[in-house]
Coordinates of C-alpha atoms in Angstrom, one line a residue:
M1 CA 135.2 105.5 92.3
E2 CA 133.2 107.4 88.9
R3 CA 131.8 106.5 85.7
E4 CA 130.4 107.6 82.7
A5 CA 128.2 105.3 80.1
V6 CA 130.6 105.9 76.8
M7 CA 129.0 104.4 72.9
Q8 CA 128.3 104.7 69.5
R9 CA 124.7 105.6 69.6
K10 CA 121.8 107.9 68.8
K11 CA 120.8 109.7 72.4
S12 CA 117.6 108.2 72.3
S13 CA 117.9 104.5 71.8
C14 CA 118.2 102.4 74.7
Y15 CA 122.2 101.5 75.7
L16 CA 121.6 97.1 75.2
C17 CA 118.6 97.3 72.1
L18 CA 120.2 100.1 70.5
K19 CA 116.4 100.8 69.5
G20 CA 113.7 103.2 70.9
N21 CA 113.0 107.0 70.3
W22 CA 112.7 110.3 72.6
F23 CA 109.2 108.5 73.9
T24 CA 110.3 105.3 75.3
E25 CA 109.6 104.4 78.2
K26 CA 113.6 103.3 79.1
E27 CA 115.0 103.3 82.8
V28 CA 117.6 105.4 83.7
C29 CA 121.0 104.7 85.6
I30 CA 122.0 106.2 88.6
V31 CA 125.6 106.8 88.1
C32 CA 126.4 106.4 84.9
D33 CA 122.9 107.7 83.1
A34 CA 122.8 104.4 81.0
K35 CA 119.0 104.0 79.7
Y36 CA 117.8 101.0 79.0
C37 CA 113.8 99.8 77.1
S38 CA 111.5 97.9 79.3
N39 CA 113.1 95.0 77.7
C40 CA 117.2 95.4 78.8
V41 CA 116.6 96.6 82.2
L42 CA 117.1 94.1 84.1
R43 CA 119.5 91.7 82.0
A44 CA 121.0 95.0 81.6
M45 CA 120.9 95.6 85.3
G46 CA 120.4 92.0 86.8
S47 CA 119.1 91.9 90.7
M48 CA 119.8 95.3 91.5
P49 CA 122.8 94.7 94.5
E50 CA 123.0 98.8 94.8
G51 CA 119.5 100.1 93.2
R52 CA 119.1 100.6 89.2
K53 CA 123.1 101.0 88.6
C54 CA 124.1 98.9 85.4
I55 CA 126.2 95.8 86.7
T56 CA 128.9 97.4 85.5
C57 CA 128.6 99.9 87.5
T58 CA 128.0 98.0 90.6
G59 CA 130.9 100.0 93.4
F60 CA 130.8 102.9 92.0
R61 CA 128.9 106.3 93.5
V62 CA 126.1 107.0 93.0
D63 CA 125.2 110.3 90.3
D64 CA 125.0 113.6 92.3
S65 CA 122.8 114.9 90.2
K66 CA 120.3 111.7 91.1
R67 CA 120.7 111.1 94.2
G68 CA 116.7 113.0 95.3
T69 CA 116.0 110.0 93.5
L70 CA 117.5 107.6 95.3
G71 CA 114.8 105.3 97.2
K72 CA 112.2 106.3 94.1
C73 CA 110.7 103.8 91.9
S74 CA 109.5 104.0 88.2
R75 CA 106.2 103.5 86.9
M76 CA 108.2 101.1 84.7
L77 CA 109.3 98.8 87.2
K78 CA 106.2 98.9 89.3
R79 CA 104.8 97.8 86.3
M80 CA 107.4 94.7 85.6
L81 CA 108.0 94.0 89.4
T82 CA 105.8 92.8 91.4
E83 CA 105.3 95.5 95.0
M84 CA 107.4 93.7 97.3
E85 CA 110.6 93.9 94.9
V86 CA 110.5 97.5 94.0
K87 CA 110.4 97.8 97.6
Q88 CA 113.2 95.8 98.1
I89 CA 115.4 97.2 95.2
M90 CA 114.3 100.7 97.2
R91 CA 115.4 99.6 99.9
S92 CA 118.4 98.3 98.9
E93 CA 119.5 101.8 96.1
L94 CA 118.8 103.6 100.0
S95 CA 120.6 102.0 102.5
C96 CA 124.0 100.5 100.5
N97 CA 127.7 101.8 101.3
A98 CA 128.1 103.4 97.6
N99 CA 125.4 104.7 97.9
Q100 CA 125.9 107.1 100.7
L101 CA 127.9 110.8 100.4
M102 CA 130.7 111.0 101.9
P103 CA 131.7 112.6 105.0
E104 CA 134.0 115.2 103.0
R105 CA 130.9 116.1 101.3
V106 CA 128.6 116.7 104.4
F107 CA 128.2 119.9 107.3
V108 CA 126.1 119.8 109.3
N109 CA 125.4 123.6 111.1
G110 CA 128.4 124.6 109.2
E111 CA 130.9 121.8 111.0
L112 CA 133.1 118.6 108.3
L113 CA 132.1 114.9 109.5
S114 CA 133.1 112.7 110.5
Q115 CA 133.1 108.7 109.3
E116 CA 132.0 107.9 112.4
Q117 CA 129.7 111.5 112.9
L118 CA 127.9 110.8 109.3
L119 CA 126.9 106.6 110.2
I120 CA 124.9 108.3 112.6
I121 CA 123.0 110.6 111.7
G122 CA 121.8 108.1 109.1
R123 CA 120.1 107.8 105.6
R124 CA 117.1 110.0 105.4
P125 CA 118.2 114.3 106.8
C126 CA 115.2 115.0 105.4
Q127 CA 113.8 113.0 109.0
I128 CA 112.8 113.9 112.3
I129 CA 116.4 111.5 113.8
T130 CA 117.6 111.0 116.9
P131 CA 117.7 113.9 119.2
H132 CA 121.4 115.2 121.0
L133 CA 123.7 113.9 118.4
R134 CA 127.3 115.2 119.2
V135 CA 127.4 116.1 115.1
G136 CA 128.1 119.8 113.9
G137 CA 128.4 122.8 114.9
Q138 CA 125.5 124.9 116.8
L139 CA 121.9 124.6 115.9
M140 CA 122.5 127.7 113.2
R141 CA 118.8 130.4 113.3
N142 CA 118.9 130.8 109.1
A143 CA 119.3 126.5 109.4
S144 CA 116.2 125.8 107.7
N145 CA 116.3 129.4 105.9
G146 CA 112.7 130.7 107.3
N147 CA 111.4 134.2 107.7
T148 CA 108.2 133.8 109.8
S149 CA 110.3 135.5 113.0
V150 CA 109.3 132.2 114.8
L151 CA 112.3 131.0 116.9
I152 CA 112.3 126.7 117.9
N153 CA 115.5 125.3 119.5
N154 CA 117.2 128.3 118.3
R155 CA 116.6 127.8 114.6
E156 CA 114.4 130.3 113.0
I157 CA 111.2 128.1 111.4
T158 CA 109.6 127.4 108.0
K159 CA 105.7 128.4 106.3
R160 CA 104.8 124.9 106.2
E161 CA 106.3 124.3 110.3
L162 CA 104.3 127.7 111.7
C163 CA 101.2 126.0 109.6
M164 CA 101.4 123.4 112.1
F165 CA 102.4 124.9 115.2
Q166 CA 99.7 127.0 115.0
L167 CA 97.7 124.0 114.2
S168 CA 99.0 122.1 117.1
G169 CA 97.9 125.1 119.6
M170 CA 100.9 127.0 120.4
Q171 CA 100.5 130.5 120.3
C172 CA 102.6 131.6 118.0
E173 CA 102.4 135.6 117.7
G174 CA 105.2 138.0 118.3
Q175 CA 108.0 137.0 117.9
P176 CA 108.4 134.0 120.4
H177 CA 111.7 131.3 121.1
F178 CA 109.7 127.8 121.9
W179 CA 112.2 125.1 122.9
L180 CA 110.8 121.9 122.2
S181 CA 111.9 118.4 123.2
A182 CA 111.7 114.7 121.6
D183 CA 108.6 114.1 122.9
G184 CA 106.8 117.2 121.7
S185 CA 106.9 119.2 124.3
Y186 CA 107.6 122.4 124.1
Q187 CA 107.7 125.9 126.4
E188 CA 108.6 129.1 125.9
E189 CA 113.1 130.0 126.2
G190 CA 114.0 130.3 130.3
M191 CA 110.7 129.4 131.2
K192 CA 110.3 125.6 133.0
C193 CA 106.2 125.8 133.0
I194 CA 105.3 122.9 129.5
K195 CA 103.1 125.0 127.5
G196 CA 102.1 121.1 126.1
C197 CA 102.3 119.1 123.9
I198 CA 103.0 118.8 120.1
W199 CA 101.6 115.7 119.2
D200 CA 98.4 115.8 121.5
K201 CA 96.3 115.9 118.5
S202 CA 95.9 113.1 115.8
R203 CA 95.4 115.6 113.0
I204 CA 98.8 117.4 114.1
K205 CA 100.5 113.8 112.1
L206 CA 97.8 113.6 109.3
F207 CA 98.3 117.2 108.4
C208 CA 102.4 116.7 108.1
S209 CA 101.3 114.4 105.4
L210 CA 100.1 116.4 103.6
L211 CA 102.3 119.7 104.6
S212 CA 104.7 117.1 103.2
L213 CA 106.7 117.5 106.6
P214 CA 108.2 114.8 109.0
T215 CA 107.0 112.7 111.4
P216 CA 107.8 111.1 114.6
P217 CA 108.8 107.3 114.6
D218 CA 105.5 105.3 116.6
S219 CA 108.3 105.0 119.5
V220 CA 111.2 107.4 120.4
N221 CA 114.6 105.6 120.2
P222 CA 117.3 107.6 122.5
C223 CA 119.8 105.4 121.5
G224 CA 119.3 106.2 118.6
G225 CA 119.6 103.1 116.6
E226 CA 115.8 103.3 115.1
V227 CA 113.9 106.5 113.3
N228 CA 111.4 106.4 111.3
G229 CA 111.9 102.9 110.8
V230 CA 115.0 102.3 109.2
N231 CA 117.9 101.2 111.5
C232 CA 120.7 104.0 110.4
C233 CA 123.8 101.0 111.4
E234 CA 121.9 98.7 109.2
K235 CA 124.3 95.9 108.1
K236 CA 123.8 95.8 103.8
I237 CA 123.4 92.4 102.5
L238 CA 125.9 89.7 103.2
C239 CA 124.9 86.3 101.7
K240 CA 123.1 85.6 98.2
L241 CA 120.7 83.5 98.2
L242 CA 119.4 81.6 94.7
L243 CA 116.5 79.5 94.0
L244 CA 116.1 77.4 90.5
G245 CA 114.5 74.1 90.3
E246 CA 112.6 73.1 87.1
Q247 CA 108.8 72.9 87.2
N248 CA 106.9 71.4 90.3
S249 CA 110.4 71.3 91.7
G250 CA 109.0 73.2 94.5
T251 CA 111.0 77.0 94.3
S252 CA 107.5 79.0 95.2
T253 CA 106.0 77.2 98.0
I254 CA 110.2 77.5 99.6
Y255 CA 110.0 81.0 98.2
K256 CA 107.1 81.8 101.1
Q257 CA 108.5 80.1 103.3
V258 CA 110.7 82.8 103.7
P259 CA 110.6 84.8 107.5
F260 CA 108.9 87.5 106.5
S261 CA 108.6 90.9 108.1
E262 CA 106.0 92.8 109.9
D263 CA 105.9 94.9 106.3
E264 CA 105.3 92.4 104.4
R265 CA 103.2 90.3 105.9
R266 CA 101.1 93.7 105.9
N267 CA 101.5 93.8 101.8
I268 CA 100.7 90.0 101.5
K269 CA 97.7 90.3 103.7
F270 CA 96.9 93.3 101.4
T271 CA 96.9 90.6 98.5
I272 CA 95.2 88.1 99.4
L273 CA 92.2 90.4 100.4
R274 CA 92.9 91.8 97.1
N275 CA 92.5 87.7 95.8
L276 CA 89.2 87.2 98.1
Y277 CA 87.6 89.9 96.6
R278 CA 88.9 88.9 92.7
Y279 CA 87.3 85.3 93.6
I280 CA 84.1 86.3 94.8
G281 CA 83.6 88.5 91.9
I282 CA 83.8 86.1 89.9
L283 CA 81.3 83.9 91.1
L284 CA 79.2 87.0 91.0
E285 CA 79.7 87.2 87.9
G286 CA 78.3 83.4 87.4
R287 CA 76.0 83.6 89.7
E288 CA 74.5 86.3 86.8
R289 CA 75.1 84.4 84.0
F290 CA 73.6 81.2 85.5
E291 CA 70.9 83.0 87.1
E292 CA 70.7 83.9 83.2
E293 CA 70.7 80.2 81.5
I294 CA 67.8 79.4 83.6
L295 CA 65.0 82.4 82.5
S296 CA 65.9 82.2 79.3
G297 CA 65.7 79.2 80.0
K298 CA 68.4 77.9 78.7
G299 CA 69.9 76.2 81.9
K300 CA 67.9 74.5 84.0
R301 CA 64.6 75.3 85.2
Q302 CA 64.4 76.0 88.9
V303 CA 62.5 79.5 89.7
I304 CA 60.4 79.6 92.9
D305 CA 56.9 81.4 92.3
E306 CA 56.2 84.1 94.8
P307 CA 54.6 87.1 95.0
G308 CA 57.0 90.4 94.3
S309 CA 56.3 94.7 95.7
S310 CA 53.2 94.9 92.6
G311 CA 51.2 91.5 93.9
Q312 CA 52.6 89.5 90.8
I313 CA 54.8 86.7 91.2
D314 CA 58.0 87.2 90.0
D315 CA 60.3 84.9 88.8
K316 CA 63.5 83.8 91.6
T317 CA 65.5 81.3 90.8
M318 CA 68.5 79.9 93.4
Y319 CA 70.4 81.9 92.7
T320 CA 68.6 85.3 92.6
L321 CA 70.1 87.6 95.3
S322 CA 68.0 89.6 98.3
P323 CA 67.3 93.0 97.2
R324 CA 70.2 93.7 99.7
L325 CA 72.6 92.0 98.7
K326 CA 72.3 92.3 94.9
A327 CA 72.8 96.1 95.5
F328 CA 76.0 95.1 97.2
S329 CA 77.6 92.7 94.5
D330 CA 76.9 95.3 91.4
R331 CA 78.6 98.0 93.8
L332 CA 81.2 95.5 94.3
L333 CA 81.3 93.9 90.4
K334 CA 81.7 98.1 89.8
V335 CA 84.4 98.6 91.6
M336 CA 86.0 96.1 90.4
A337 CA 85.7 97.1 86.8
S338 CA 87.4 100.4 87.6
N339 CA 89.4 100.0 90.3
L340 CA 89.8 97.2 92.4
E341 CA 93.0 99.2 94.7
A342 CA 90.1 102.1 95.9
I343 CA 89.0 99.4 98.6
F344 CA 92.2 99.2 100.1
P345 CA 92.7 99.3 102.6
Y346 CA 89.8 101.1 104.7
G347 CA 87.2 100.3 102.7
T348 CA 87.6 96.6 103.7
S349 CA 86.2 96.3 107.5
E350 CA 83.2 98.7 105.3
Y351 CA 82.8 95.9 103.0
A352 CA 83.4 92.6 106.3
P353 CA 79.1 92.7 106.9
F354 CA 78.3 92.5 103.5
I355 CA 80.6 89.4 102.8
E356 CA 80.2 87.6 105.4
E357 CA 76.0 88.4 105.0
L358 CA 76.7 87.0 101.1
W359 CA 78.8 84.0 101.8
R360 CA 75.5 82.6 104.1
D361 CA 73.6 83.6 101.8
P362 CA 72.2 80.2 99.6
S363 CA 71.5 82.0 95.6
F364 CA 76.5 81.8 96.4
Q365 CA 76.2 79.0 97.9
S366 CA 74.6 77.4 95.4
T367 CA 77.5 79.8 92.6
Y368 CA 79.5 77.7 94.6
N369 CA 79.0 74.3 94.8
R370 CA 79.1 74.7 91.0
R371 CA 82.7 76.3 90.7
N372 CA 83.8 74.1 89.0
E373 CA 82.5 75.6 86.1
L374 CA 84.1 79.7 86.1
D375 CA 86.6 79.0 84.6
S376 CA 88.5 81.8 85.8
L377 CA 88.9 80.4 88.9
P378 CA 91.8 78.9 90.3
R379 CA 92.0 76.0 92.6
V380 CA 93.6 78.3 94.8
A381 CA 89.8 79.4 96.0
S382 CA 88.5 77.1 97.4
Y383 CA 90.8 77.5 100.7
F384 CA 90.0 80.9 100.6
L385 CA 86.4 81.3 100.3
E386 CA 85.9 79.0 102.8
R387 CA 87.5 81.1 105.7
V388 CA 86.5 84.7 104.3
V389 CA 84.0 85.2 106.8
V390 CA 87.6 85.0 109.0
I391 CA 89.8 86.7 105.6
S392 CA 87.8 89.8 105.7
Q393 CA 87.0 91.1 108.9
P394 CA 89.1 93.9 109.8
D395 CA 91.7 92.2 112.8
Y396 CA 93.0 89.1 110.4
E397 CA 96.6 88.6 110.1
P398 CA 97.4 85.7 107.5
S399 CA 98.3 82.2 109.1
D400 CA 101.2 80.9 107.5
M401 CA 99.6 78.3 105.8
D402 CA 97.1 81.0 103.7
I403 CA 100.7 82.6 102.7
L404 CA 101.8 79.3 100.7
Y405 CA 98.4 78.6 99.3
A406 CA 98.3 82.5 98.0
E407 CA 98.6 83.8 94.9
G408 CA 100.9 86.9 93.7
I409 CA 103.2 86.3 96.3
T410 CA 106.4 85.5 93.9
S411 CA 106.4 87.1 90.8
T412 CA 104.4 86.3 87.3
N413 CA 107.3 88.0 85.0
G414 CA 109.9 85.9 86.5
L415 CA 111.3 87.7 89.2
S416 CA 111.4 86.7 92.5
C417 CA 113.1 88.9 95.5
M418 CA 113.3 88.2 99.1
E419 CA 116.0 89.7 102.0
Y420 CA 115.0 88.3 105.3
S421 CA 117.5 87.9 108.6
F422 CA 116.4 84.4 111.4
P423 CA 116.2 85.0 114.6
E424 CA 117.4 82.9 117.6
S425 CA 118.0 79.4 116.9
T426 CA 115.9 77.1 119.3
Q427 CA 118.6 75.4 121.4
N428 CA 117.0 71.4 119.5
S429 CA 118.2 73.4 115.6
S430 CA 119.8 70.8 114.6
I431 CA 122.8 73.5 113.1
D432 CA 126.0 73.6 114.9
S433 CA 126.2 76.6 117.0
S434 CA 129.6 77.3 115.9
N435 CA 128.0 77.8 112.4
Q436 CA 124.5 79.1 113.6
N437 CA 123.5 82.6 111.5
D438 CA 124.3 85.8 113.3
P439 CA 120.6 87.6 114.2
L440 CA 121.5 90.7 112.5
V441 CA 123.8 89.5 109.7
R442 CA 120.5 89.5 106.2
Y443 CA 119.7 87.7 103.6
Q444 CA 118.8 88.2 100.1
L445 CA 116.9 85.3 99.1
I446 CA 116.3 85.4 94.2
R447 CA 113.9 82.8 92.9
V448 CA 113.5 82.5 88.8
D449 CA 110.8 81.6 87.8
P450 CA 111.4 77.9 85.7
K451 CA 109.8 78.9 82.7
C452 CA 112.6 81.4 82.5
L453 CA 114.9 78.8 82.4
V454 CA 114.2 77.1 79.9
E455 CA 112.4 80.1 77.4
N456 CA 116.3 82.0 78.0
Y457 CA 119.7 81.1 79.6
E458 CA 120.4 84.3 80.0
W459 CA 119.1 85.5 83.0
L460 CA 121.5 83.7 83.9
E461 CA 124.0 86.1 83.5
M462 CA 122.1 88.6 85.9
F463 CA 123.9 86.9 89.2
E464 CA 127.1 87.2 88.7
D465 CA 127.7 88.2 92.4
V466 CA 125.0 85.7 94.2
D467 CA 127.2 83.8 97.1
L468 CA 125.1 80.7 96.8
V469 CA 122.4 78.5 94.2
L470 CA 120.1 76.9 95.8
F471 CA 118.5 73.8 93.5
C472 CA 115.1 72.7 94.1
V473 CA 114.5 69.0 92.7
S474 CA 111.2 67.1 93.6
L475 CA 111.6 63.5 94.7
T476 CA 108.8 62.2 93.3
C477 CA 109.7 62.9 89.8
Y478 CA 111.3 60.1 88.6
D479 CA 108.3 58.6 87.5
E480 CA 106.8 61.7 85.6
F481 CA 107.5 62.6 82.4
F482 CA 106.5 66.0 80.4
E483 CA 106.1 67.0 76.8
D484 CA 108.8 69.5 75.9
S485 CA 108.8 72.4 72.7
R486 CA 109.7 69.6 70.3
G487 CA 107.1 67.7 71.2
F488 CA 108.6 64.5 72.5
L489 CA 108.2 62.9 76.9
T490 CA 110.4 64.0 78.5
N491 CA 111.5 62.3 82.3
K492 CA 111.1 64.7 85.0
M493 CA 113.6 64.0 86.4
L494 CA 116.1 63.7 84.4
A495 CA 115.1 67.3 82.9
S496 CA 116.2 67.9 86.3
K497 CA 119.7 66.6 85.9
Q498 CA 120.0 68.2 82.3
L499 CA 118.9 72.2 84.3
F500 CA 121.3 71.5 87.1
E501 CA 124.2 70.6 85.2
N502 CA 123.1 73.4 82.3
I503 CA 123.8 75.6 86.0
V504 CA 126.0 74.0 87.3
I505 CA 128.2 74.5 84.2
H506 CA 127.2 77.9 82.9
P507 CA 129.7 80.2 83.2
T508 CA 127.8 82.7 86.0
F509 CA 128.2 80.2 88.3
D510 CA 132.2 79.2 87.6
L511 CA 133.6 78.3 91.2
K512 CA 130.0 79.2 93.1
N513 CA 128.7 77.2 95.5
F514 CA 125.9 74.6 96.0
L515 CA 123.5 73.7 97.6
L516 CA 120.3 71.1 96.8
I517 CA 117.1 70.9 98.3
L518 CA 115.6 67.5 98.4
N519 CA 111.7 68.3 97.7
K520 CA 108.7 65.8 98.9
Y521 CA 109.9 63.1 101.2
N522 CA 106.9 62.6 102.5
M523 CA 105.4 61.9 99.4
L524 CA 107.9 59.8 98.0
E525 CA 108.3 57.6 101.2
E526 CA 104.7 56.3 100.4
K527 CA 104.9 56.3 96.8
I528 CA 108.5 54.2 96.4
E529 CA 106.0 51.3 97.7
Q530 CA 103.8 51.5 95.1
V531 CA 106.8 53.0 92.7
P532 CA 109.6 51.6 92.5
L533 CA 112.9 54.9 92.1
T534 CA 114.0 52.0 89.3
E535 CA 111.5 54.0 86.9
C536 CA 113.6 55.9 86.3
D537 CA 116.4 54.9 83.8
W538 CA 119.4 57.3 85.9
F539 CA 118.4 54.6 88.9
C540 CA 118.3 51.5 87.1
D541 CA 121.4 50.4 89.5
F542 CA 118.7 51.3 92.3
N543 CA 119.8 48.1 95.2
P544 CA 117.8 49.4 98.4
V545 CA 119.0 47.5 101.4
I546 CA 117.2 46.1 104.9
N547 CA 118.4 47.8 107.6
M548 CA 116.8 51.5 106.3
S549 CA 113.6 52.0 105.3
L550 CA 113.0 52.8 101.8
A551 CA 112.8 55.8 101.5
Q552 CA 115.5 56.9 103.6
Y553 CA 117.4 55.2 101.4
A554 CA 115.8 56.1 97.9
S555 CA 116.3 59.7 99.7
H556 CA 120.5 59.0 100.5
Y557 CA 120.2 57.2 96.6
V558 CA 119.4 60.4 95.1
A559 CA 121.5 62.4 96.5
L560 CA 125.0 60.6 96.3
K561 CA 123.8 61.2 92.7
F562 CA 123.8 64.2 92.2
K563 CA 126.9 64.9 94.7
T564 CA 129.1 62.5 92.4
L565 CA 127.4 64.3 89.2
F566 CA 128.5 67.7 90.8
N567 CA 131.9 66.5 91.6
S568 CA 132.8 65.6 88.1
L569 CA 131.7 68.8 86.5
T570 CA 133.3 71.0 88.9
G571 CA 135.6 69.1 91.4
C572 CA 133.5 70.8 94.4
E573 CA 131.4 69.0 97.2
L574 CA 127.9 70.0 96.8
F575 CA 125.8 70.0 100.0
V576 CA 122.5 68.6 100.4
S577 CA 119.6 69.1 102.3
I578 CA 116.0 67.0 102.2
V579 CA 112.9 68.9 102.8
N580 CA 108.9 69.2 102.5
A581 CA 108.0 72.1 101.3
L582 CA 105.1 72.6 103.1
E583 CA 107.1 71.9 107.0
P584 CA 107.8 75.1 107.7
E585 CA 110.6 73.3 110.0
T586 CA 111.9 71.2 107.6
V587 CA 112.7 74.1 105.0
D588 CA 113.5 76.8 108.5
E589 CA 116.6 73.8 108.4
A590 CA 117.5 74.2 105.0
L591 CA 117.3 77.8 104.8
R592 CA 119.8 78.2 108.4
Y593 CA 121.8 75.7 106.4
A594 CA 122.7 77.4 103.0
P595 CA 124.6 80.1 104.5
V596 CA 126.2 77.8 106.3
A597 CA 127.6 75.7 103.7
C598 CA 128.4 79.4 101.9
A599 CA 130.7 80.1 105.5
L600 CA 132.3 75.7 105.4
I601 CA 133.0 76.5 101.5
N602 CA 134.3 79.5 101.5

């Protein structure tokens, strides 16, 4: 299917708000060529399950003139979204079925491919793929339009390839013919003696990247299952989960416990390191401020008189660094002021010894002891700063607790998205074995920041294609209040109830499936012994029984209240899961139960 954008508007304006001009930065739909400004792109394209397409263009075929831009993110999206969100959207854009070439338009060595052969080749023809594929005809001499008279596997190579082969030690004088094997070994045609291997030299891969030439994957997969880290037979996302909830309900903590891939954990590691260096920079700036206050007489006079290099007495305070650490401090602050990214990831090993020495320095510790006076230093900084020696090491790998406390993993602009799959469940899992999650099926968890739901419900229109809505409620907020936009004190549990109603009756979620996540059960066990559940007007008829623990009965009671409300609004059944967001096992169970609940309803 093909689609075109038809609207009465100026060519230079945004297709949604009709504002802007030729100089306004816009994102372009890869199907209909509609252009949207930064204020409208998320409303127009939604969660982008198939990449940068209008919501109404989802399922339509990509404009062939834009096929070369697939997977190449614009600067506007990079500014608006987190690195992981951008990566997920670009992956979807490359891998979804709707964006793939039709087999009737693909020829290999002059022969038309079938759908099965196209799937075997994969989706990255510009990369090295699995050898011995039974697709197409015999490799033609002019397959690469080479003009070097050097033939490899009967194909005349290009000048760039010739440079790479010569660097690897291959003798290419004259007009030689070589046979190149999958492992990189090569020999002259008709000869049995192997001359060498092009990948033996470590600089070859670097040279290939400079010349934009493909390199082999880290491990050769003869089955053709994976090419350069991309599964050619990767399944599409079958289940999309939308995570919503009020402020402090635990949606951020739950989101961070999604099973991260190795690449995502690597990105999280660099996020933690960037945060750590930012915290250290804040402390170093604070150290300078405290030292200046003392030397200028504004602070408490704690000066240490010691002879300087000239024999005179220099003023030293408890915040004075040694010359070596002072030089490092100045260098780090200068880098932070210009571009902190410059030291990642390779500079971290160089900086690690200085960071360890700095942390153990008494002047830095004196500054750390006054961290509460530094307003720009977040509270979570203490958790990471007290582990600074471990985190700054080159072989550091983030723990699950590090990820939970880390800043910047969930989006600050309102929308976070993560794709994941489940490993095979353990035998102790409480989910019925007949409903166990398929480890090959992928899921997409989308979290909307609670602030966005309060400010604008138009966000919800982006998620018309979700399979299941996960609504998170804190079990401990029944006696807590906050001041709303009108200045009135509002009970947080009643606010969660109202938000839940608004979400359930929103037209976008008509006939959608819902899973209620009741969070902070462990905190409820302590709190309910001191504060009765009847503090919330909605729970005025709460009357606990004797043969069940108070917290257990209270959680079942709250679940029943929401289930009754949901049934009155929709006539459908609401599924409930009780978790402790800081206990990965309970969150994992809830996430596994989500698609199962979806399947049970369907």
